[in-house]
PDB file of C-alpha atoms in Angstrom:
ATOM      1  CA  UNK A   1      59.481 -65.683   2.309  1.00 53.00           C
ATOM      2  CA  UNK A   2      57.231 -63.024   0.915  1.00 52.00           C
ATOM      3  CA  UNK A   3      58.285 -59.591  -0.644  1.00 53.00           C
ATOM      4  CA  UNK A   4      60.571 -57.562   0.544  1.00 54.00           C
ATOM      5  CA  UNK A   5      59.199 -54.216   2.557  1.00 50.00           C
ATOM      6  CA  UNK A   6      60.691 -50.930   1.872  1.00 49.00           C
ATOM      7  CA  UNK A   7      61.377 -48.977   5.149  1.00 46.00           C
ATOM      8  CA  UNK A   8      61.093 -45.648   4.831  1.00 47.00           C
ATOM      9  CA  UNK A   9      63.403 -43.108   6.652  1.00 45.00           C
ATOM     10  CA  UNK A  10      61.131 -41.555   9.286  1.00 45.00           C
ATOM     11  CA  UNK A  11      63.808 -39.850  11.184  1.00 48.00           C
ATOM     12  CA  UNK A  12      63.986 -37.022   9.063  1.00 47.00           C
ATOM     13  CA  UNK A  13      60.234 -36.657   7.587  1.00 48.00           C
ATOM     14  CA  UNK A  14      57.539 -35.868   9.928  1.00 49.00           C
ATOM     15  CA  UNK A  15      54.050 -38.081   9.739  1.00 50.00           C
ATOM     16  CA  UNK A  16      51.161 -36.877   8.240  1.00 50.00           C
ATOM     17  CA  UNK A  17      49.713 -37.758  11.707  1.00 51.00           C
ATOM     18  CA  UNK A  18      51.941 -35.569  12.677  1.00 48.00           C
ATOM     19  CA  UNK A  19      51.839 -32.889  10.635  1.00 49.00           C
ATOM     20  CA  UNK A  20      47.573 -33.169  11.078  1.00 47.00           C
ATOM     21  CA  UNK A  21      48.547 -32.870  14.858  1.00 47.00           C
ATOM     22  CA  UNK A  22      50.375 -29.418  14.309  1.00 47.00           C
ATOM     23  CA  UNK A  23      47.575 -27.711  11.962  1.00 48.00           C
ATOM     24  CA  UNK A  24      44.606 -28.966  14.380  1.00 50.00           C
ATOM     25  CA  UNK A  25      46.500 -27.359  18.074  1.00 55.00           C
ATOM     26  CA  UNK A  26      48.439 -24.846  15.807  1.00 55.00           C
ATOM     27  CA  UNK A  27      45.911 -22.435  15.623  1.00 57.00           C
ATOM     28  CA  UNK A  28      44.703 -22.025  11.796  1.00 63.00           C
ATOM     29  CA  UNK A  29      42.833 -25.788  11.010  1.00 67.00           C
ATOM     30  CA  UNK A  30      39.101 -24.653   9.830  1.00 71.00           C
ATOM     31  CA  UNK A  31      38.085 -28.321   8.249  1.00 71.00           C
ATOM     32  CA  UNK A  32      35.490 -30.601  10.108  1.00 79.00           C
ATOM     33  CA  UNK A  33      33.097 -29.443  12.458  1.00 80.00           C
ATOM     34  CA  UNK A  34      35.220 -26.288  12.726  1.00 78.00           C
ATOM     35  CA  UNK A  35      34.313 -24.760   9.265  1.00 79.00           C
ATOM     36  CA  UNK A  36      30.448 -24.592  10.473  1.00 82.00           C
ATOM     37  CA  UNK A  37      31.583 -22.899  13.287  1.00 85.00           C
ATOM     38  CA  UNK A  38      31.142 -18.569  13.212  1.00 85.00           C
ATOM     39  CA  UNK A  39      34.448 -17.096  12.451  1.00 81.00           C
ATOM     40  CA  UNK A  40      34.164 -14.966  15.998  1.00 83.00           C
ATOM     41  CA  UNK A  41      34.035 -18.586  17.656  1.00 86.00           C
ATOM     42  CA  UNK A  42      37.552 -20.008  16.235  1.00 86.00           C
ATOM     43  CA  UNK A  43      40.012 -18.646  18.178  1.00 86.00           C
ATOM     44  CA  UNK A  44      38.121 -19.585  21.441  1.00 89.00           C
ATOM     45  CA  UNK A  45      37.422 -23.241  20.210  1.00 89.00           C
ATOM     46  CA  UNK A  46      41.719 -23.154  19.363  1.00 88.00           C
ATOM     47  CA  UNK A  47      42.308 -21.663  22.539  1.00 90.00           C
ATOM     48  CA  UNK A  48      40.209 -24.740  24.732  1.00 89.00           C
ATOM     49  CA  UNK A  49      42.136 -26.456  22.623  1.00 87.00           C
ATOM     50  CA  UNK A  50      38.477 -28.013  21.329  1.00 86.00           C
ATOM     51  CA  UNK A  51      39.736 -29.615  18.321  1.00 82.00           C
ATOM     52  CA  UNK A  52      40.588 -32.238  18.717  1.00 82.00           C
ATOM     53  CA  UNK A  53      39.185 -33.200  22.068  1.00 84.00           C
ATOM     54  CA  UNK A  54      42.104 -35.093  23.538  1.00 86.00           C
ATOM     55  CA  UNK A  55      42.497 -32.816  26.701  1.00 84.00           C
ATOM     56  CA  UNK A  56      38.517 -33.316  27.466  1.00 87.00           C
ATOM     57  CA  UNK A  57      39.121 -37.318  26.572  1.00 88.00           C
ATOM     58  CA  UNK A  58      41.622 -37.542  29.557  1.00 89.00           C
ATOM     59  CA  UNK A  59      39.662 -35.767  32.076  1.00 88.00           C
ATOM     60  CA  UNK A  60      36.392 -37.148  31.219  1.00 91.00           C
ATOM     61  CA  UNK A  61      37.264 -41.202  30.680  1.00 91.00           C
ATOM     62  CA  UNK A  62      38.834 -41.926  34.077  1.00 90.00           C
ATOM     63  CA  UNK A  63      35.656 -40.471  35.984  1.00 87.00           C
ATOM     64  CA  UNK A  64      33.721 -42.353  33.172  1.00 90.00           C
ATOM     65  CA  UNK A  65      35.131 -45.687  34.318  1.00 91.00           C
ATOM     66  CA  UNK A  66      34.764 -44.628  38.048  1.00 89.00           C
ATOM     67  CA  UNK A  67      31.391 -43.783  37.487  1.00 89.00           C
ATOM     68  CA  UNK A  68      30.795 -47.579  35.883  1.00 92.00           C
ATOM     69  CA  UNK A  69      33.017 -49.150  38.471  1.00 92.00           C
ATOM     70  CA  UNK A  70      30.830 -47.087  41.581  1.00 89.00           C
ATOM     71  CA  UNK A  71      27.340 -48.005  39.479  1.00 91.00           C
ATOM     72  CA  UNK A  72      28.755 -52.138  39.664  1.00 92.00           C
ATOM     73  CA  UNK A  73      29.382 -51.992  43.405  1.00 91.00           C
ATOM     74  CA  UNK A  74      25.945 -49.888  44.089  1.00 88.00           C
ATOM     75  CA  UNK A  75      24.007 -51.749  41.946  1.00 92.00           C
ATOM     76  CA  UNK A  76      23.101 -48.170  40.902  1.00 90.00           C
ATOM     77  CA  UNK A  77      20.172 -47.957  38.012  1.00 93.00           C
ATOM     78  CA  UNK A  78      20.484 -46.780  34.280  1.00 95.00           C
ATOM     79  CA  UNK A  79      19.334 -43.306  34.278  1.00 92.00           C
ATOM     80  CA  UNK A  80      21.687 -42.533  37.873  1.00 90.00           C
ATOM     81  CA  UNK A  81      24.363 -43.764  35.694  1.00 91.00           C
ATOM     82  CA  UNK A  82      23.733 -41.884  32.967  1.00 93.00           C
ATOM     83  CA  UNK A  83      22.909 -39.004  35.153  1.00 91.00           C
ATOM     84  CA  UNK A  84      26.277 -38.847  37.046  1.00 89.00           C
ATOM     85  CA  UNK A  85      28.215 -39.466  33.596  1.00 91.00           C
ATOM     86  CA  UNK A  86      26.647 -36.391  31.829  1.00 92.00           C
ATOM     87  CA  UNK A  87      27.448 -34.434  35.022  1.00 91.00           C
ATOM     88  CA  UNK A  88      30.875 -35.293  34.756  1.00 90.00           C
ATOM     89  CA  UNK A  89      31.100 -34.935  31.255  1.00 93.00           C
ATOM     90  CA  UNK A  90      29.763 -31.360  31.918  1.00 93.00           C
ATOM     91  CA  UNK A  91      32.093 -30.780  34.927  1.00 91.00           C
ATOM     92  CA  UNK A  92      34.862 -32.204  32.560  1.00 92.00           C
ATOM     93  CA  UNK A  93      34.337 -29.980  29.523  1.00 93.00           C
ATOM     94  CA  UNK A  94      34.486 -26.777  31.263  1.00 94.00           C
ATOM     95  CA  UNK A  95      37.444 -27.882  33.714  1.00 92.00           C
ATOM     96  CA  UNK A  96      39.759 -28.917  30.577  1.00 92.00           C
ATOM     97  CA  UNK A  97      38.958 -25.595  28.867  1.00 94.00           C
ATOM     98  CA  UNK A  98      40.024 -23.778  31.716  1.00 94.00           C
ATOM     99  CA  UNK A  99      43.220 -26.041  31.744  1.00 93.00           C
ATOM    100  CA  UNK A 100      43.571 -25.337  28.191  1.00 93.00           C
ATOM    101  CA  UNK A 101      43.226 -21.626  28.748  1.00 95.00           C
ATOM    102  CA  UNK A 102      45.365 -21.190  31.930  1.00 95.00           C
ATOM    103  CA  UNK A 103      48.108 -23.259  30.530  1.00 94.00           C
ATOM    104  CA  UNK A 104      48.553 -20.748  27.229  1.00 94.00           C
ATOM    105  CA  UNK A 105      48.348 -17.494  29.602  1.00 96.00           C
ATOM    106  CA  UNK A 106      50.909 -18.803  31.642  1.00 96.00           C
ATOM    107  CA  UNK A 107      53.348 -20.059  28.679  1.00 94.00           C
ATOM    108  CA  UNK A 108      52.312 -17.632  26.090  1.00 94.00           C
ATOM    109  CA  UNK A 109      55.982 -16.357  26.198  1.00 94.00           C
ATOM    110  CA  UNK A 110      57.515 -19.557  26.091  1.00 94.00           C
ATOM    111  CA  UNK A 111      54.890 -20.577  23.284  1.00 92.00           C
ATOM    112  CA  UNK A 112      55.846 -18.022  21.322  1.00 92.00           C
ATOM    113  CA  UNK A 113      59.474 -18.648  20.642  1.00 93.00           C
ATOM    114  CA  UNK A 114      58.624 -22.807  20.149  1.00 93.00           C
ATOM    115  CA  UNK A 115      57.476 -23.540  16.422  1.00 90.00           C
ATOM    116  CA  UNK A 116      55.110 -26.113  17.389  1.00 88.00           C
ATOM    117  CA  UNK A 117      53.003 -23.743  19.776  1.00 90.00           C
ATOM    118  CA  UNK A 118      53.743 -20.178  17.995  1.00 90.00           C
ATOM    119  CA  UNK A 119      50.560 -20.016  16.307  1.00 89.00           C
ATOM    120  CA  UNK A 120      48.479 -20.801  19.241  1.00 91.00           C
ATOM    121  CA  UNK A 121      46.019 -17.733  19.915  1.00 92.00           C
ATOM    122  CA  UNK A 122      47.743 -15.961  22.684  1.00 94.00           C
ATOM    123  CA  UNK A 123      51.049 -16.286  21.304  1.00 93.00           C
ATOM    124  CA  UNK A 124      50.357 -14.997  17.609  1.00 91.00           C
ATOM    125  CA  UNK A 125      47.993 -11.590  19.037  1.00 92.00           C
ATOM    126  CA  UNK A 126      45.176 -13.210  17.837  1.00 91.00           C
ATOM    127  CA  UNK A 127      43.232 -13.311  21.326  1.00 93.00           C
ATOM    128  CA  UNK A 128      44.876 -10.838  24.273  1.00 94.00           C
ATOM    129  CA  UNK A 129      45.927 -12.052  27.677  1.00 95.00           C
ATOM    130  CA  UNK A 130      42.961  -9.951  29.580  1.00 96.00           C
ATOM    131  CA  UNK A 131      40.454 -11.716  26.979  1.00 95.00           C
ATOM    132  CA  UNK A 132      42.060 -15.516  27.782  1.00 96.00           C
ATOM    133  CA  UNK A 133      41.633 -14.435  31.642  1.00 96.00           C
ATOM    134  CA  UNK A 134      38.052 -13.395  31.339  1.00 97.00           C
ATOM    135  CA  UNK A 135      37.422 -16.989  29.143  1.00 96.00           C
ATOM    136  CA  UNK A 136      39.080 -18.566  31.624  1.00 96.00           C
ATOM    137  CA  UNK A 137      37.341 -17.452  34.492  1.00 96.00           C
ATOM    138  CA  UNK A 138      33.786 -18.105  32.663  1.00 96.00           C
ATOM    139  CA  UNK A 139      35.162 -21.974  32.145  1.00 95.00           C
ATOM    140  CA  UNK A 140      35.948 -22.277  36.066  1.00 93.00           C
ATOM    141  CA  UNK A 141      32.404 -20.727  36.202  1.00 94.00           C
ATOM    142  CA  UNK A 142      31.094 -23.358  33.977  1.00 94.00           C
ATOM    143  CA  UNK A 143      33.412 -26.109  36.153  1.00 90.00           C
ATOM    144  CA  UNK A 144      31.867 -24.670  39.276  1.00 87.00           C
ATOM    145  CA  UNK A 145      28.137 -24.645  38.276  1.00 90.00           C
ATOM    146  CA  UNK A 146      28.691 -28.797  37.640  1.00 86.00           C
ATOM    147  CA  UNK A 147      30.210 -28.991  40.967  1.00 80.00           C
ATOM    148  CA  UNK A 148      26.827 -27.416  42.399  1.00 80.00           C
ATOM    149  CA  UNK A 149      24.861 -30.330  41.010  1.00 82.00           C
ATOM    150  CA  UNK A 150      26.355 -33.060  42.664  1.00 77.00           C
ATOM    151  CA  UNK A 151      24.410 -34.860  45.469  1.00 75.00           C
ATOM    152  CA  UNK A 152      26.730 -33.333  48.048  1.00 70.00           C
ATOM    153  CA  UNK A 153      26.659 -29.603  49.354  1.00 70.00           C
ATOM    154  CA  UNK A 154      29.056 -27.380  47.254  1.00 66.00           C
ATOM    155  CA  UNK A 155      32.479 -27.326  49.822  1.00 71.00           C
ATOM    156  CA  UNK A 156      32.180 -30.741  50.594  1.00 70.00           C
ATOM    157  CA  UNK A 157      31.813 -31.364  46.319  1.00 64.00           C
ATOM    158  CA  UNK A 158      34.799 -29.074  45.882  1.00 66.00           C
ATOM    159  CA  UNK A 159      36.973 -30.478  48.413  1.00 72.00           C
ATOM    160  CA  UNK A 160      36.529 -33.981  46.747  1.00 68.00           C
ATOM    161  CA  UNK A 161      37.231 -32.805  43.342  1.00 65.00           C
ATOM    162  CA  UNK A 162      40.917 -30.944  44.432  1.00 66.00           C
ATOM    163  CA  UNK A 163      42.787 -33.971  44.201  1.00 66.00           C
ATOM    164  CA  UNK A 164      41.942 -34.228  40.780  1.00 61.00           C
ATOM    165  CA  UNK A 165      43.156 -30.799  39.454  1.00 58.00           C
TER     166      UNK A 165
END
């Protein structure tokens, strides 16, 4: 038998994963790619929720792997793929900041009395409601603009991209 391991009592101190996980979403992180970042830029990159990427991750993968699985069957060339992938990732950028956005205008009251989401932007009076709305709308803009590029016309593009928001 080899040495005994200590188990350490987890249930009443938080992870540093965890702990990283509050300061990155919680509104005041500057290290990384943040600190080259203009100071008039942070509380829009913490309001997309930019840092770290994990909302654009599960938007953009899935369409990623339908893109590869569509390319198999179609026997489609290199540069469509990586045509219709950087689309998407485009598409899939804007879409989850507007997610991001919408989602902290709606529950800025309710974010503001949880401790995990009280320093978000909108909750802490660093970024007003009316200025989150007008981001907002320029990220569905952004979403939108995508949507024009695809190889069908616009309405018919939209109308197969509802189901996924």
């Amino acid at each position: 038998m080899g040495p005994k391991r200590k188990h350490r009592d987890t249930a009443h101190a938080p992870s540093e994963k965890v702990q990283e996980k509050k300061v990155g979403y919680g509104g005041n992180d500057r290290s990384g790619w943040l600190a080259h970042l203009p100071d008039s830029w942070i509380l829009y990159v913490q309001l997309a929720r930019l840092s770290p990427p994990a909302g654009l991750c599960l938007i953009y993968f899935p369409h990623m792997f339908g893109i590869l699985h569509a390319a198999i069957l179609q026997k489609s060339s290199l540069p469509q793929v990586l045509s219709a992938s950087a689309l998407m990732l485009g598409g899939s950028f804007f879409v989850s900041n507007a997610i991001h956005i919408w989602n902290d205008i709606i529950d800025a009251p309710l974010d503001a009395l949880v401790e995990r989401t009280s320093k978000r932007p909108i909750p802490r009076g660093a970024i007003s409601k009316p200025a989150a709305l007008v981001f907002t709308a320029t990220q569905a803009a952004g979403a939108g603009l995508f949507l024009s590029y695809l190889p069908y016309p616009l309405v018919q593009s939209a109308l197969y991209a509802l189901p996924s928001m």
